[in-house]
mmCIF file of C-alpha atoms in Angstrom:
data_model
loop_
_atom_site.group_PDB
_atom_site.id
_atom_site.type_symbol
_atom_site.label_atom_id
_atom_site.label_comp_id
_atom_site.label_asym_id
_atom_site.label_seq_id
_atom_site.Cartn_x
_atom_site.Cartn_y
_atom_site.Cartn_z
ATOM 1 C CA UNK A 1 48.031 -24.475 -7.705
ATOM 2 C CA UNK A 2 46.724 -21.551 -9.806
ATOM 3 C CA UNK A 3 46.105 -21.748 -13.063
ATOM 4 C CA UNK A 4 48.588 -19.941 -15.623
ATOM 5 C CA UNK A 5 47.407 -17.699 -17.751
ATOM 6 C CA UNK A 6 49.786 -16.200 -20.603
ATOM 7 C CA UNK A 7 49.315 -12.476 -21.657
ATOM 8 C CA UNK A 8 50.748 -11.141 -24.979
ATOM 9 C CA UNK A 9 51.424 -7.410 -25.609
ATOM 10 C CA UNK A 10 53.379 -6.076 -27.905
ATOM 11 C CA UNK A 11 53.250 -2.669 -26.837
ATOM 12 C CA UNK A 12 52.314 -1.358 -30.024
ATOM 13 C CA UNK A 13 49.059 0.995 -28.418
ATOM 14 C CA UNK A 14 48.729 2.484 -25.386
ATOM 15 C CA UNK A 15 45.728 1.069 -25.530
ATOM 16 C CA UNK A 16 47.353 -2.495 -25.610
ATOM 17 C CA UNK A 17 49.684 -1.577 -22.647
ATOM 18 C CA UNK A 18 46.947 -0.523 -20.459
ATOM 19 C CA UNK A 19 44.291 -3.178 -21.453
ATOM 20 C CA UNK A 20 47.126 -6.068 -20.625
ATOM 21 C CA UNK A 21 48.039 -4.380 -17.316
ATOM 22 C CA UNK A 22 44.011 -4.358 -16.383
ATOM 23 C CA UNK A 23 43.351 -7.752 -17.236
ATOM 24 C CA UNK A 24 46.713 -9.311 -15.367
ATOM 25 C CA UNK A 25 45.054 -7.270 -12.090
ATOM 26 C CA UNK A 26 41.889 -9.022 -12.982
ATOM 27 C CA UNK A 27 43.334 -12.107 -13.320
ATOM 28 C CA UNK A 28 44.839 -12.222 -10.207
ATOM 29 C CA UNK A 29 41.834 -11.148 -8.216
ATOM 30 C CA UNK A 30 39.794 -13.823 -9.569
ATOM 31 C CA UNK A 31 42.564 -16.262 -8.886
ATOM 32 C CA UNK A 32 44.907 -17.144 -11.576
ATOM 33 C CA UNK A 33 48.182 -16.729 -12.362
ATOM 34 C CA UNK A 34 49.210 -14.033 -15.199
ATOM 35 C CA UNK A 35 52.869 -14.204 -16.673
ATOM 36 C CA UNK A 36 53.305 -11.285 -19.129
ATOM 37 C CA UNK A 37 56.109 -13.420 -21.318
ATOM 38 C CA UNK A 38 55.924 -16.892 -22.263
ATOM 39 C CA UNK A 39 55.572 -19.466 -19.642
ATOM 40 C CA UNK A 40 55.736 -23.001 -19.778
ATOM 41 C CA UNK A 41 52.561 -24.962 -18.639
ATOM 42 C CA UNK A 42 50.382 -21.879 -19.538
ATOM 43 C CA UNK A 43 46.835 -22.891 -19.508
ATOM 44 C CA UNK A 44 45.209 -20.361 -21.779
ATOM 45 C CA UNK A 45 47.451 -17.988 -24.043
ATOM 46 C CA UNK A 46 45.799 -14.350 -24.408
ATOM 47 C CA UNK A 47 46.869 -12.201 -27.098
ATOM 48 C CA UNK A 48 45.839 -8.239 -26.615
ATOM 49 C CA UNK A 49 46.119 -6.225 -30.024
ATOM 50 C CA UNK A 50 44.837 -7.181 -33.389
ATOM 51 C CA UNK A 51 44.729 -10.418 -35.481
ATOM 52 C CA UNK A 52 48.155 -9.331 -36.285
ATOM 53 C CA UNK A 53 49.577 -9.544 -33.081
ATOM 54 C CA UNK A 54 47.747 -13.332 -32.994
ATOM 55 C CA UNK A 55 49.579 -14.376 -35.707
ATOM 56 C CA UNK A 56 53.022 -13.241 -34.933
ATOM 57 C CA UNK A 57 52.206 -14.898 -31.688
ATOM 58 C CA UNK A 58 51.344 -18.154 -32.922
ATOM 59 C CA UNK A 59 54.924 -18.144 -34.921
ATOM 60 C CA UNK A 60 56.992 -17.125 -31.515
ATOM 61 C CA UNK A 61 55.257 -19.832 -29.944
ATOM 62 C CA UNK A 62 55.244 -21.911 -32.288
ATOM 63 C CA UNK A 63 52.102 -23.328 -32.727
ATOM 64 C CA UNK A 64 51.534 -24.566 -28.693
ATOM 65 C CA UNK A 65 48.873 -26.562 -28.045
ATOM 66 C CA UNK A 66 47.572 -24.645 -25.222
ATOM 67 C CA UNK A 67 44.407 -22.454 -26.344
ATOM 68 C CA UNK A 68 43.947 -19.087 -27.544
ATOM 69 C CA UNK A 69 41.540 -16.204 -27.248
ATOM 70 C CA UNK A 70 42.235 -12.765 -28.159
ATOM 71 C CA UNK A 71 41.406 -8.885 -26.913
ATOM 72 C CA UNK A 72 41.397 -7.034 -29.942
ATOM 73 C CA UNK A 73 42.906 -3.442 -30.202
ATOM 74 C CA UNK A 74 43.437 -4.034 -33.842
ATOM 75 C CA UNK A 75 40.595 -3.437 -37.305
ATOM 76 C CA UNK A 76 38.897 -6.424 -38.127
ATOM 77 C CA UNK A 77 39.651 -8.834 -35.328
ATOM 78 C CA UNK A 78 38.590 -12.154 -36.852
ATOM 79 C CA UNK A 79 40.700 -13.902 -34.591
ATOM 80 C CA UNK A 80 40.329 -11.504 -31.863
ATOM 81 C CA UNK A 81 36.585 -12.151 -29.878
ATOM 82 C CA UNK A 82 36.571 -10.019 -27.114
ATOM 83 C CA UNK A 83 36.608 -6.554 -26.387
ATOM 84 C CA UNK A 84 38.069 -4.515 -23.087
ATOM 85 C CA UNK A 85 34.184 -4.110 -21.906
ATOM 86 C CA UNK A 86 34.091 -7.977 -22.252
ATOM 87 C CA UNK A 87 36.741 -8.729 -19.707
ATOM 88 C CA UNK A 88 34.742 -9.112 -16.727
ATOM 89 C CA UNK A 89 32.162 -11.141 -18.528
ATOM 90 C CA UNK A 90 35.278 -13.523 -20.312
ATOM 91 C CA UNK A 91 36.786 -13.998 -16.438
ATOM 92 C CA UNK A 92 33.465 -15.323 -15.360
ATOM 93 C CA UNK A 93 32.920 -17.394 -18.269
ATOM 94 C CA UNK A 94 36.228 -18.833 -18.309
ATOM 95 C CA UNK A 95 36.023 -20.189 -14.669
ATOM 96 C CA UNK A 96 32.761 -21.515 -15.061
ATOM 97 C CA UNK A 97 33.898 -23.612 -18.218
ATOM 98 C CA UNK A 98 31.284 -21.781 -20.313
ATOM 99 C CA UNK A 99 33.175 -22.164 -23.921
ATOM 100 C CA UNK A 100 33.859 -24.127 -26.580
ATOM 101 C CA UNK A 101 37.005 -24.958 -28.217
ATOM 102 C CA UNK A 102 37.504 -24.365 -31.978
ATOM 103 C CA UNK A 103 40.512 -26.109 -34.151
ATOM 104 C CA UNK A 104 41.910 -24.451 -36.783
ATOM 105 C CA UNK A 105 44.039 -26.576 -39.086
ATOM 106 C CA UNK A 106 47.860 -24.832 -39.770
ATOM 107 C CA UNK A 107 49.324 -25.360 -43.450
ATOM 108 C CA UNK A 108 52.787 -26.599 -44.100
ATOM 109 C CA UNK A 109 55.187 -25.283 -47.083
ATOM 110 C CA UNK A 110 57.868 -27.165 -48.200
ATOM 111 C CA UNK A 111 60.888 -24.944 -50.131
ATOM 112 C CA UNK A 112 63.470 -26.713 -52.072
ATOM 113 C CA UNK A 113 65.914 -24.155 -52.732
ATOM 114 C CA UNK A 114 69.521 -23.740 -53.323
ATOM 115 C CA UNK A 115 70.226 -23.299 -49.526
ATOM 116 C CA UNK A 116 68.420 -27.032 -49.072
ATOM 117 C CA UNK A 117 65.083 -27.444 -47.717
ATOM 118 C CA UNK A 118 63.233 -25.565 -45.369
ATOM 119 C CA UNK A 119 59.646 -26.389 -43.954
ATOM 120 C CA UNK A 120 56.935 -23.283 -42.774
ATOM 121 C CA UNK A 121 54.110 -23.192 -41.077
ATOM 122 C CA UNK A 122 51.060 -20.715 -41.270
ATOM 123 C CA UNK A 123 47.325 -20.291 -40.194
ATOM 124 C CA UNK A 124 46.070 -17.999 -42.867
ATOM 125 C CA UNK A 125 48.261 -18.468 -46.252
ATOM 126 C CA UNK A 126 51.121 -18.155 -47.970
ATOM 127 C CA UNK A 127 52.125 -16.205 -51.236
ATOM 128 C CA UNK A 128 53.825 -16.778 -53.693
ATOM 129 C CA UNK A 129 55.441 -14.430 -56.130
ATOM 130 C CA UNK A 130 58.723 -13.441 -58.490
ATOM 131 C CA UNK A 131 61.500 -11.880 -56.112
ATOM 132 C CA UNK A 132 61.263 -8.570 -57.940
ATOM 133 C CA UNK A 133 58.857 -7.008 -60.334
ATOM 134 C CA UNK A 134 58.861 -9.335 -63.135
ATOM 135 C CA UNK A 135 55.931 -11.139 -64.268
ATOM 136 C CA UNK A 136 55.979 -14.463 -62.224
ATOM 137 C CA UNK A 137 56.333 -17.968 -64.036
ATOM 138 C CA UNK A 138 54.687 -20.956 -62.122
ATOM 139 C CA UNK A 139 53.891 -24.573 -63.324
ATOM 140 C CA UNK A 140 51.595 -25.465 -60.867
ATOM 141 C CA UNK A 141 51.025 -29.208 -60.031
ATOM 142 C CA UNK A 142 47.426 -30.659 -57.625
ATOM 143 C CA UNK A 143 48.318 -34.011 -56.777
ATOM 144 C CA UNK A 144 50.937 -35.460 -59.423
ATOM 145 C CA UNK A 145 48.673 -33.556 -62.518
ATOM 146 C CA UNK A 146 50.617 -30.371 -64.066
ATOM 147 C CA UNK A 147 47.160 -28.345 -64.014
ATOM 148 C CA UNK A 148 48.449 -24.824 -64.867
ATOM 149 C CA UNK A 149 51.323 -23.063 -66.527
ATOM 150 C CA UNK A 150 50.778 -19.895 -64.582
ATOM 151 C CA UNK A 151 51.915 -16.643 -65.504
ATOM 152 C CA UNK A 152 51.232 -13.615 -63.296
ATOM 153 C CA UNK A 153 51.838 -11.662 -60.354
ATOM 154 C CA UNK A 154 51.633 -14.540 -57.657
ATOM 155 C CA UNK A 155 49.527 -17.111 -55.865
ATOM 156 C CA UNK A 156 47.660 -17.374 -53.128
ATOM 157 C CA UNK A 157 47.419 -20.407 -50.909
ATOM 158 C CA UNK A 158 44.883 -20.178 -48.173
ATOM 159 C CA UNK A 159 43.268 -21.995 -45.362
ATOM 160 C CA UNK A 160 39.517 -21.686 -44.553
ATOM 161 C CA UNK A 161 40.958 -19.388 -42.047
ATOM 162 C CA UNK A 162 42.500 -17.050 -43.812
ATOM 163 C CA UNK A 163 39.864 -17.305 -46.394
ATOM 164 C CA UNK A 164 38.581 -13.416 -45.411
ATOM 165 C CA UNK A 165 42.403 -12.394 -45.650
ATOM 166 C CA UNK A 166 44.207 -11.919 -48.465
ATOM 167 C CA UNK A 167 42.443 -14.258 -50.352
ATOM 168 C CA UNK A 168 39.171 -12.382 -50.366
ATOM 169 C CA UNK A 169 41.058 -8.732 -51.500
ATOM 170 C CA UNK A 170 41.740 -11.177 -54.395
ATOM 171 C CA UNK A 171 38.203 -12.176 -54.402
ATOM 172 C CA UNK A 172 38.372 -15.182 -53.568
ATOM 173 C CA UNK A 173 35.294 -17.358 -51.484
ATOM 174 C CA UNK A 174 34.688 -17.310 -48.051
ATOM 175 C CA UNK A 175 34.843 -20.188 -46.509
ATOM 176 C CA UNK A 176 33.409 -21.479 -43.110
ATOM 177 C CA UNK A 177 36.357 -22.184 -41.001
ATOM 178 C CA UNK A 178 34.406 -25.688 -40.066
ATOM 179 C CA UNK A 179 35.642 -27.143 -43.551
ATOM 180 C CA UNK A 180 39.020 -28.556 -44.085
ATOM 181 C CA UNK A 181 40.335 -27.536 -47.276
ATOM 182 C CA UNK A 182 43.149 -25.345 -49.161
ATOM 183 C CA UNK A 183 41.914 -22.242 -51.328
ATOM 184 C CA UNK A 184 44.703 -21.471 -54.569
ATOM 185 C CA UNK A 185 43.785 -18.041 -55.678
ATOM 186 C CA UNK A 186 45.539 -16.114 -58.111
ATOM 187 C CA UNK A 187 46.924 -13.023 -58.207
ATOM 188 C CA UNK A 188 46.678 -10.523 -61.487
ATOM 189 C CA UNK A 189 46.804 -13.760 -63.948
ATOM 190 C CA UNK A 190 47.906 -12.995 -67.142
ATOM 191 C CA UNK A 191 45.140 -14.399 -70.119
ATOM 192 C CA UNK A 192 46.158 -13.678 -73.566
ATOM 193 C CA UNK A 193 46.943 -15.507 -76.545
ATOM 194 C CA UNK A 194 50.642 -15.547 -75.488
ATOM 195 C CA UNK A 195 49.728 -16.656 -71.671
ATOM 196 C CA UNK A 196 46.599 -18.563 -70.382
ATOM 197 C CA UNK A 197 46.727 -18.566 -66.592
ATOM 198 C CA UNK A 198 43.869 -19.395 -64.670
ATOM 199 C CA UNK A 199 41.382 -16.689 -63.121
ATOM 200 C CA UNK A 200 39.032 -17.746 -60.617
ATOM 201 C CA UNK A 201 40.118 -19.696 -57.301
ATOM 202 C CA UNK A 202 40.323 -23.613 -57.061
ATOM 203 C CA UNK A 203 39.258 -25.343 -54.239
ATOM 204 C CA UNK A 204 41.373 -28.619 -52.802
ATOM 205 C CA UNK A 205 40.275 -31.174 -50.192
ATOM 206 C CA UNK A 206 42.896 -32.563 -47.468
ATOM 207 C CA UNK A 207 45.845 -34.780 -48.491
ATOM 208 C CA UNK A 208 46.100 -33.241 -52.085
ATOM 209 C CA UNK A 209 48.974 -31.413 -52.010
ATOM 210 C CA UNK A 210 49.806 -28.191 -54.329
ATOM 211 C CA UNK A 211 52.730 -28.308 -56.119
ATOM 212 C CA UNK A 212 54.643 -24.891 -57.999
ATOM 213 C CA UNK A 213 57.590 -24.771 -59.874
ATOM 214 C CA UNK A 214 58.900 -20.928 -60.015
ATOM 215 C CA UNK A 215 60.534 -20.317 -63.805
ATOM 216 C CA UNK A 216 60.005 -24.273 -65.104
ATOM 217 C CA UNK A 217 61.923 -23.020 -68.744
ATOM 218 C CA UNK A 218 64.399 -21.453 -67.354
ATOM 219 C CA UNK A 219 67.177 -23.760 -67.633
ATOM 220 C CA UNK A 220 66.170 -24.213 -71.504
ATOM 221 C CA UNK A 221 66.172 -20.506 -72.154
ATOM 222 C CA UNK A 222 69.419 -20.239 -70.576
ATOM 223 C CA UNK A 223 67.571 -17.433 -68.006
ATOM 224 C CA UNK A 224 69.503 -16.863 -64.790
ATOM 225 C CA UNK A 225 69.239 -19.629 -62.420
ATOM 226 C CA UNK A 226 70.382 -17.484 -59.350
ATOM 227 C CA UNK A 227 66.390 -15.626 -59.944
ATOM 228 C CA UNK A 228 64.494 -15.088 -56.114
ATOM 229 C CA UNK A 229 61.010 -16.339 -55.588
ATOM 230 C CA UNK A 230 59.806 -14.415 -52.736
ATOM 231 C CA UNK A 231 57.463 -16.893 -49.773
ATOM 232 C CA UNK A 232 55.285 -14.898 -47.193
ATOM 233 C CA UNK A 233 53.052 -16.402 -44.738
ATOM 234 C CA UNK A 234 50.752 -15.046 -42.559
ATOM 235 C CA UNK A 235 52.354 -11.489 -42.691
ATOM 236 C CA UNK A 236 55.813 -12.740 -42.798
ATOM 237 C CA UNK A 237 58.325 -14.157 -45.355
ATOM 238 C CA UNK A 238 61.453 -14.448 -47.240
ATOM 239 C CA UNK A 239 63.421 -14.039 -50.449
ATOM 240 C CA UNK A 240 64.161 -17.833 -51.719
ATOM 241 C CA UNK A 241 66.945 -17.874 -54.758
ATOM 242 C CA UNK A 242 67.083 -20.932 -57.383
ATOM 243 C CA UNK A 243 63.858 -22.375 -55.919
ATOM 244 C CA UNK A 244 63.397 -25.972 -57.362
ATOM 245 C CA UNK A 245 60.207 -26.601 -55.600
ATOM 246 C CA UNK A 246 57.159 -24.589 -53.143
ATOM 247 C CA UNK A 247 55.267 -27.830 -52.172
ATOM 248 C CA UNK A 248 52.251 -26.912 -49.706
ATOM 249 C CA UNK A 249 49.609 -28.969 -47.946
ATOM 250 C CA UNK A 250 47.295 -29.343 -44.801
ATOM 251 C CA UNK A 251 48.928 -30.053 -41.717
ATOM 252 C CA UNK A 252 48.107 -32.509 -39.081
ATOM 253 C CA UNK A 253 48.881 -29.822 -36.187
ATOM 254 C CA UNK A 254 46.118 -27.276 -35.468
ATOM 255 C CA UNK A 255 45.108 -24.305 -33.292
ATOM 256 C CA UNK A 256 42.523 -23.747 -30.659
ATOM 257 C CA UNK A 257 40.900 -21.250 -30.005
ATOM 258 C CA UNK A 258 38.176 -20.227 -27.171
ATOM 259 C CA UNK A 259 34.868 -19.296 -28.091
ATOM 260 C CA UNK A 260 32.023 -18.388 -26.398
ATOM 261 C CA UNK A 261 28.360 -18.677 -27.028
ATOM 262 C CA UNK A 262 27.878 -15.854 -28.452
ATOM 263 C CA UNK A 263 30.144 -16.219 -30.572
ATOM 264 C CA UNK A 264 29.128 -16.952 -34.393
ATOM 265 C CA UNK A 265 31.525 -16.726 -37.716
ATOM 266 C CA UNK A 266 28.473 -15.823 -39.939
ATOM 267 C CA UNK A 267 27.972 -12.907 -38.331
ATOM 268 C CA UNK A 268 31.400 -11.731 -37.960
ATOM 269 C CA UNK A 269 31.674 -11.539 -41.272
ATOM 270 C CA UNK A 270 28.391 -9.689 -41.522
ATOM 271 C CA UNK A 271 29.819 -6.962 -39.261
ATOM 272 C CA UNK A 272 33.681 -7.190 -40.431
ATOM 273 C CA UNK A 273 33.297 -7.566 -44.108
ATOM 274 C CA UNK A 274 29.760 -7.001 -45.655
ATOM 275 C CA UNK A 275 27.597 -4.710 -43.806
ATOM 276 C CA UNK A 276 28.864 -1.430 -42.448
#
């Protein structure tokens, strides 16, 4: 029986259209089977656009255990490895077992709002902020301690993945996605004499969970309970109202992705992000 192969295109290039159709003929010449929407008992999922489009995948899917590798069409690509000039070489790789698999661990986010509870899972981070343009209020617990009484635009809660996302606009460290850990970074805090909000990121280890309370005096300044927090992740999100509780942490559940040898994070970010 020949092997499955998933191809995701979103249609959003030409270029995307065109690369998917070439690599489904190549696919099939060198034996396997490519579906062009999701199939069950894919072996390998492959994602043509940019990390974008690998994201928003990884949320239709919902996080399948099958493996990922991506064509990218997009900017940056962090996510996506090869190129359309690499497709020959990736077919013949792939066949021959020549890769490794890398795990990326997802994050989990917890909101206790007036609609009930609702649980989220990203790759790269989720943000936090005030529904509207307000200056955001946020105790903000690690663990069981109350570490921070946070005032400012937002917060940013990322994996070692999405460390060279949104977290490093922010400034925030790059991490090697090797490490298992959660990166809070904030976003414009306010320091004054009125408002001392911390400025520089914090780094967390697994099983110690972040903890943020949107607007913790409101119910003693008689402030409007009904108030929105808004909750993206990974590029998408929602408006949340009377939120009682954002609770994220590592999950158990991760990602795979294929790599080849010649692949390296180190310099990816050298070429992506610090030298031109």
């Amino acid at each position: 029986m020949r092997k499955i192969i998933n191809i995701v295109d979103y249609g959003r290039t030409r270029d995307c259209a065109r690369i998917a159709d070439l690599l489904a003929s190549k696919l099939t010449a060198a034996g396997f089977q490519p579906v062009r929407d999701k199939a069950e008992g894919a072996s390998l999922i492959i994602v043509v656009g940019g990390d974008g489009s690998f994201l928003r995948t990884l949320r239709r899917y919902d996080f399948p255990p099958a493996p990922f590798v991506g064509v990218n069409t997009g900017h940056l690509g962090f996510f996506q490895e090869l190129s359309e000039a690499d497709l020959d070489s990736f077919i013949e790789k792939y066949k021959a077992g020549d890769f490794a698999q890398q795990s990326y661990r997802t994050v989990l986010c917890a909101i206790d709002h007036a609609g009930g509870t609702e649980t989220l899972r990203g790759l790269n981070e989720f943000v936090v902020k005030a529904g509207d343009s307000r200056l955001g209020h946020f105790d903000i617990y690690i663990g069981e301690n109350l570490v921070s009484k946070f005032h400012g635009d937002g917060l940013v809660i990322s994996t070692a993945a999405g460390s060279t996302a949104y977290n490093y606009a922010l400034g925030g460290s790059i991490v090697d996605p090797r490490l298992d850990l959660l990166q809070l970074s904030p976003i414009a805090p306010v320091n004054t004499t009125a408002y001392r909000s911390f400025t520089s990121g914090v780094i967390l280890p697994p099983g110690l969970p972040i903890r943020i309370i949107p607007d913790p005096d409101s119910a003693d300044d008689n402030v409007d309970a009904g108030r929105e927090t808004r909750v993206a992740f990974d590029g998408d999100g929602a408006l949340y109202t009377s939120v009682r509780s954002i609770e994220v942490g590592l999950s158990d559940q991760s990602v795979t992705l294929l790599r080849f040898k010649d692949y390296e994070f180190w310099r990816t970010v050298k070429q992506k992000l610090l030298m031109p």
